[in-house]
Amino acid sequence: MTKKQPIIAVIGGGDCNQEEARLAEEVGRELAKLGATIVCGGLGGVMEAACKGASAEGGVTIGVLPGDDRRAANPHVQIPIVTNLGYARNVTVVKSSQAVIAIGGNYGTLSEISHALQSGIPVIGLDTWTISRNGKEDKTIITAKSPAEAVDKALKLAKESNDQD
Amino acid sequence: MTKKQPIIAVIGGGDCNQEEARLAEEVGRELAKLGATIVCGGLGGVMEAACKGASAEGGVTIGVLPGDDRRAANPHVQIPIVTNLGYARNVTVVKSSQAVIAIGGNYGTLSEISHALQSGIPVIGLDTWTISRNGKEDKTIITAKSPAEAVDKALKLAKESNDQD
Amino acid sequence: MTKKQPIIAVIGGGDCNQEEARLAEEVGRELAKLGATIVCGGLGGVMEAACKGASAEGGVTIGVLPGDDRRAANPHVQIPIVTNLGYARNVTVVKSSQAVIAIGGNYGTLSEISHALQSGIPVIGLDTWTISRNGKEDKTIITAKSPAEAVDKALKLAKESNDQD
Amino acid sequence: MTKKQPIIAVIGGGDCNQEEARLAEEVGRELAKLGATIVCGGLGGVMEAACKGASAEGGVTIGVLPGDDRRAANPHVQIPIVTNLGYARNVTVVKSSQAVIAIGGNYGTLSEISHALQSGIPVIGLDTWTISRNGKEDKTIITAKSPAEAVDKALKLAKESNDQD
């Protein structure tokens, strides 16, 4: 593991449907294959599926937990970060990444998308929120049609961010 | 001042246009007239206009600041809360309220809307974000057409929340 | 209420003995008489006694709560700030003040003393922790022998801080 | 890397003297040799020396940064966690560990010691703070005379914590 390895956030609901879980697991697998570390909120649903996929390929998985107990982490989290900050930990999840892949998700995911955009961290969306102002869609969320495309875009954008370092 | 006085969050951009400032100032004035306390992020733009309106009517204004220096608060904040938490303070802004009025706004405002919805705190929008999933608008953000309507709706919803206490 | 009113943090155990409660209540009363606002952690023990004393004299009391529910605030808190940050809210309690009065207290209080000293905010101690490095007491915590002395010292130091603004 | 690997926090000043740096580097080396992961605040001084020692032995190092930029991490941090929470990140540093080794340190270190004790996480001290109440030393901070002894005690206590899981 080296500091120059990209860290990609995978965000989405703590509960999710089967299709979202499938997408997340494949995203996790692809990221790990290409040498990226995953950071997520550490719980179930999309977070667990992404960690499962990454672990299966020998990737590193970080779970930034909202509560006080590292045992709340899903079984595929290797590095549990215990914050006890509640949803304020969402900011840490995205700020620790160089790009974010959002899959489905509820209001917590939308808060993470917002914090990422606020911080200038690119967001790639797979079947996730769209946002509009004054009746006009804000296209800053980059859309992807498949896990492979999402991972490809995330790693390219993360690389640009690393090259600026 | 009593604990049963409603606290309403007014959120929006730190930079805003004249129309947004006008709306925010009127929202602040109306809230103060009706006995509500304002909580906001304590900085400029919509936050400052809302505090200005409230102060003019003798209302109480709380500013939950992202930085380390209370002097960053706008001049109409009476109670500066210094967090040094950066954008994680957005969670405190909305959680300290019983209803949220969102005016215009950028990604920071969207993060506050999301955190409020995630916490079950009602959000009333004046010319602010709309959000959609799977191509379908999520109507949980309540729209208002005027400051008076926004304040009226916010106070009714805050009262319901207080009555449940 | 004006922004130039000093805000003094009163910190101490959520459980406390009768003598500590008596000291805290008198500190609260004296602070309110002299026009200061109180900020505290919002819960029981020393926090509640200080808010009770201040309220009896018509003072303003702010409670920065660790949890998710404003109803956890003691009955003498007028302005509940809801953080859901757990003990990380201790930083907000002290940073929102211009001087800190510590009464008794356990490890949470010690963390608040530490964060205040780290931020250059003066700490006045009434029967509270002493701290030593290399066998030598660190005298940065200012001791007081009575509530009146503690309040007098806190307000003088807060005034110096305000004058620097 | 597996979740059952102990995570030990190493805390101390961002500036430190040569002797403290030597102790921290040896602590880092010993922890890595025995399979522990290090979590720290990610900056210089004791944090950097501990990460340097651990890295030299192939250990994993996590830096929980106070600011907004992962490039502020010392060069031996492999996993930078970007919080932008300022000193509130101190809580995350200790809560993410099963035992804490404190070396020297200033008020920030004292706040971390306090937060650990408040959370029931054991603290082993090497030439660090002593704390007293009512003129009586609180012996909850476990003292060690050498890096090897500190690491030995930390790992035993972390193991007990893991066995309880």
mmCIF file of C-alpha atoms in Angstrom, chain D residues 29-152:
data_model
loop_
_atom_site.group_PDB
_atom_site.id
_atom_site.type_symbol
_atom_site.label_atom_id
_atom_site.label_comp_id
_atom_site.label_asym_id
_atom_site.label_seq_id
_atom_site.Cartn_x
_atom_site.Cartn_y
_atom_site.Cartn_z
ATOM 1 C CA ARG D 29 8.688 -0.511 14.704
ATOM 2 C CA GLU D 30 7.665 -2.849 17.520
ATOM 3 C CA LEU D 31 3.958 -2.521 16.756
ATOM 4 C CA ALA D 32 4.516 -3.347 13.097
ATOM 5 C CA LYS D 33 6.724 -6.330 13.914
ATOM 6 C CA LEU D 34 3.948 -7.736 16.063
ATOM 7 C CA GLY D 35 1.291 -7.260 13.392
ATOM 8 C CA ALA D 36 -0.475 -4.179 14.717
ATOM 9 C CA THR D 37 -1.789 -1.328 12.596
ATOM 10 C CA ILE D 38 -1.045 2.235 13.725
ATOM 11 C CA VAL D 39 -3.564 5.051 13.810
ATOM 12 C CA CYS D 40 -2.420 8.586 14.567
ATOM 13 C CA GLY D 41 -3.206 12.208 13.783
ATOM 14 C CA GLY D 42 -1.201 11.991 10.566
ATOM 15 C CA LEU D 43 1.072 15.011 11.050
ATOM 16 C CA GLY D 44 4.705 15.496 12.174
ATOM 17 C CA GLY D 45 6.675 14.936 15.368
ATOM 18 C CA VAL D 46 5.680 11.849 17.323
ATOM 19 C CA MET D 47 3.091 10.929 14.683
ATOM 20 C CA GLU D 48 5.639 10.971 11.882
ATOM 21 C CA ALA D 49 8.271 9.089 13.865
ATOM 22 C CA ALA D 50 5.798 6.336 14.770
ATOM 23 C CA CYS D 51 4.681 5.982 11.146
ATOM 24 C CA LYS D 52 8.314 5.929 9.988
ATOM 25 C CA GLY D 53 9.160 3.108 12.361
ATOM 26 C CA ALA D 54 6.088 1.122 11.400
ATOM 27 C CA SER D 55 6.645 1.609 7.674
ATOM 28 C CA ALA D 56 10.242 0.400 7.979
ATOM 29 C CA GLU D 57 8.866 -2.897 9.260
ATOM 30 C CA GLY D 58 6.110 -3.147 6.652
ATOM 31 C CA GLY D 59 3.315 -2.086 8.989
ATOM 32 C CA VAL D 60 0.106 -0.313 8.058
ATOM 33 C CA THR D 61 -0.240 3.354 9.076
ATOM 34 C CA ILE D 62 -3.437 5.414 9.222
ATOM 35 C CA GLY D 63 -3.362 9.207 9.604
ATOM 36 C CA VAL D 64 -6.591 10.928 10.682
ATOM 37 C CA LEU D 65 -5.939 14.462 9.498
ATOM 38 C CA PRO D 66 -7.438 17.627 11.035
ATOM 39 C CA GLY D 67 -7.391 19.618 7.809
ATOM 40 C CA ASP D 68 -8.796 19.476 4.321
ATOM 41 C CA ASP D 69 -5.786 18.241 2.360
ATOM 42 C CA ARG D 70 -4.378 14.731 2.373
ATOM 43 C CA ARG D 71 -1.008 16.114 1.302
ATOM 44 C CA ALA D 72 -0.587 17.415 4.862
ATOM 45 C CA ALA D 73 -0.038 13.807 5.945
ATOM 46 C CA ASN D 74 3.521 12.864 6.845
ATOM 47 C CA PRO D 75 5.273 10.785 4.148
ATOM 48 C CA HIS D 76 4.904 7.551 6.132
ATOM 49 C CA VAL D 77 1.102 7.646 6.314
ATOM 50 C CA GLN D 78 -0.328 5.055 3.943
ATOM 51 C CA ILE D 79 -4.009 5.697 4.605
ATOM 52 C CA PRO D 80 -4.821 9.376 4.995
ATOM 53 C CA ILE D 81 -8.290 10.008 6.423
ATOM 54 C CA VAL D 82 -9.314 13.586 5.633
ATOM 55 C CA THR D 83 -11.737 14.974 8.218
ATOM 56 C CA ASN D 84 -11.502 18.797 8.137
ATOM 57 C CA LEU D 85 -12.818 18.603 11.708
ATOM 58 C CA GLY D 86 -9.887 20.363 13.365
ATOM 59 C CA TYR D 87 -9.167 19.080 16.856
ATOM 60 C CA ALA D 88 -12.494 17.252 16.970
ATOM 61 C CA ARG D 89 -10.647 14.630 14.927
ATOM 62 C CA ASN D 90 -8.767 13.743 18.114
ATOM 63 C CA VAL D 91 -11.840 11.780 19.189
ATOM 64 C CA THR D 92 -11.723 9.721 15.978
ATOM 65 C CA VAL D 93 -8.014 8.980 16.441
ATOM 66 C CA VAL D 94 -8.490 7.332 19.825
ATOM 67 C CA LYS D 95 -11.890 5.752 19.192
ATOM 68 C CA SER D 96 -10.473 3.950 16.155
ATOM 69 C CA SER D 97 -7.961 2.156 18.389
ATOM 70 C CA GLN D 98 -8.126 -0.614 20.966
ATOM 71 C CA ALA D 99 -5.320 0.897 23.024
ATOM 72 C CA VAL D 100 -3.421 4.187 23.019
ATOM 73 C CA ILE D 101 0.297 4.827 23.509
ATOM 74 C CA ALA D 102 0.979 8.453 24.520
ATOM 75 C CA ILE D 103 4.499 9.837 24.138
ATOM 76 C CA GLY D 104 5.256 13.268 25.615
ATOM 77 C CA GLY D 105 2.778 15.663 24.111
ATOM 78 C CA ASN D 106 1.033 18.937 24.681
ATOM 79 C CA TYR D 107 -2.617 19.882 25.281
ATOM 80 C CA GLY D 108 -3.823 18.131 22.135
ATOM 81 C CA THR D 109 -2.312 14.907 23.420
ATOM 82 C CA LEU D 110 -3.934 15.492 26.799
ATOM 83 C CA SER D 111 -7.303 15.872 25.059
ATOM 84 C CA GLU D 112 -6.743 12.547 23.309
ATOM 85 C CA ILE D 113 -5.764 10.858 26.577
ATOM 86 C CA SER D 114 -8.959 12.253 28.140
ATOM 87 C CA HIS D 115 -11.187 11.119 25.281
ATOM 88 C CA ALA D 116 -9.660 7.633 25.432
ATOM 89 C CA LEU D 117 -10.172 7.344 29.194
ATOM 90 C CA GLN D 118 -13.727 8.679 28.763
ATOM 91 C CA SER D 119 -14.347 5.886 26.239
ATOM 92 C CA GLY D 120 -12.776 3.163 28.377
ATOM 93 C CA ILE D 121 -9.869 2.685 25.968
ATOM 94 C CA PRO D 122 -6.626 1.895 27.832
ATOM 95 C CA VAL D 123 -3.850 4.494 27.698
ATOM 96 C CA ILE D 124 -0.172 3.633 28.135
ATOM 97 C CA GLY D 125 2.064 6.618 28.832
ATOM 98 C CA LEU D 126 5.738 7.088 27.969
ATOM 99 C CA ASP D 127 6.992 10.309 29.590
ATOM 100 C CA THR D 128 3.607 11.923 29.172
ATOM 101 C CA TRP D 129 1.043 13.807 31.274
ATOM 102 C CA THR D 130 0.040 12.864 34.782
ATOM 103 C CA ILE D 131 -3.371 13.965 35.997
ATOM 104 C CA SER D 132 -4.680 14.534 39.508
ATOM 105 C CA ARG D 133 -7.947 15.294 41.215
ATOM 106 C CA ASN D 134 -8.215 16.677 44.733
ATOM 107 C CA GLY D 135 -4.449 16.458 45.033
ATOM 108 C CA LYS D 136 -4.448 12.731 44.295
ATOM 109 C CA GLU D 137 -2.952 11.279 41.128
ATOM 110 C CA ASP D 138 -5.350 9.394 38.870
ATOM 111 C CA LYS D 139 -3.429 6.225 38.007
ATOM 112 C CA THR D 140 -5.664 5.135 35.142
ATOM 113 C CA ILE D 141 -2.923 6.105 32.709
ATOM 114 C CA ILE D 142 -0.666 3.041 32.688
ATOM 115 C CA THR D 143 3.011 3.938 32.720
ATOM 116 C CA ALA D 144 5.691 2.190 30.711
ATOM 117 C CA LYS D 145 9.448 2.615 30.961
ATOM 118 C CA SER D 146 10.368 1.625 27.409
ATOM 119 C CA PRO D 147 8.832 1.355 23.948
ATOM 120 C CA ALA D 148 8.915 -2.442 24.203
ATOM 121 C CA GLU D 149 7.028 -2.373 27.499
ATOM 122 C CA ALA D 150 4.491 0.120 26.136
ATOM 123 C CA VAL D 151 3.861 -2.018 23.053
ATOM 124 C CA ASP D 152 3.626 -5.192 25.097
#
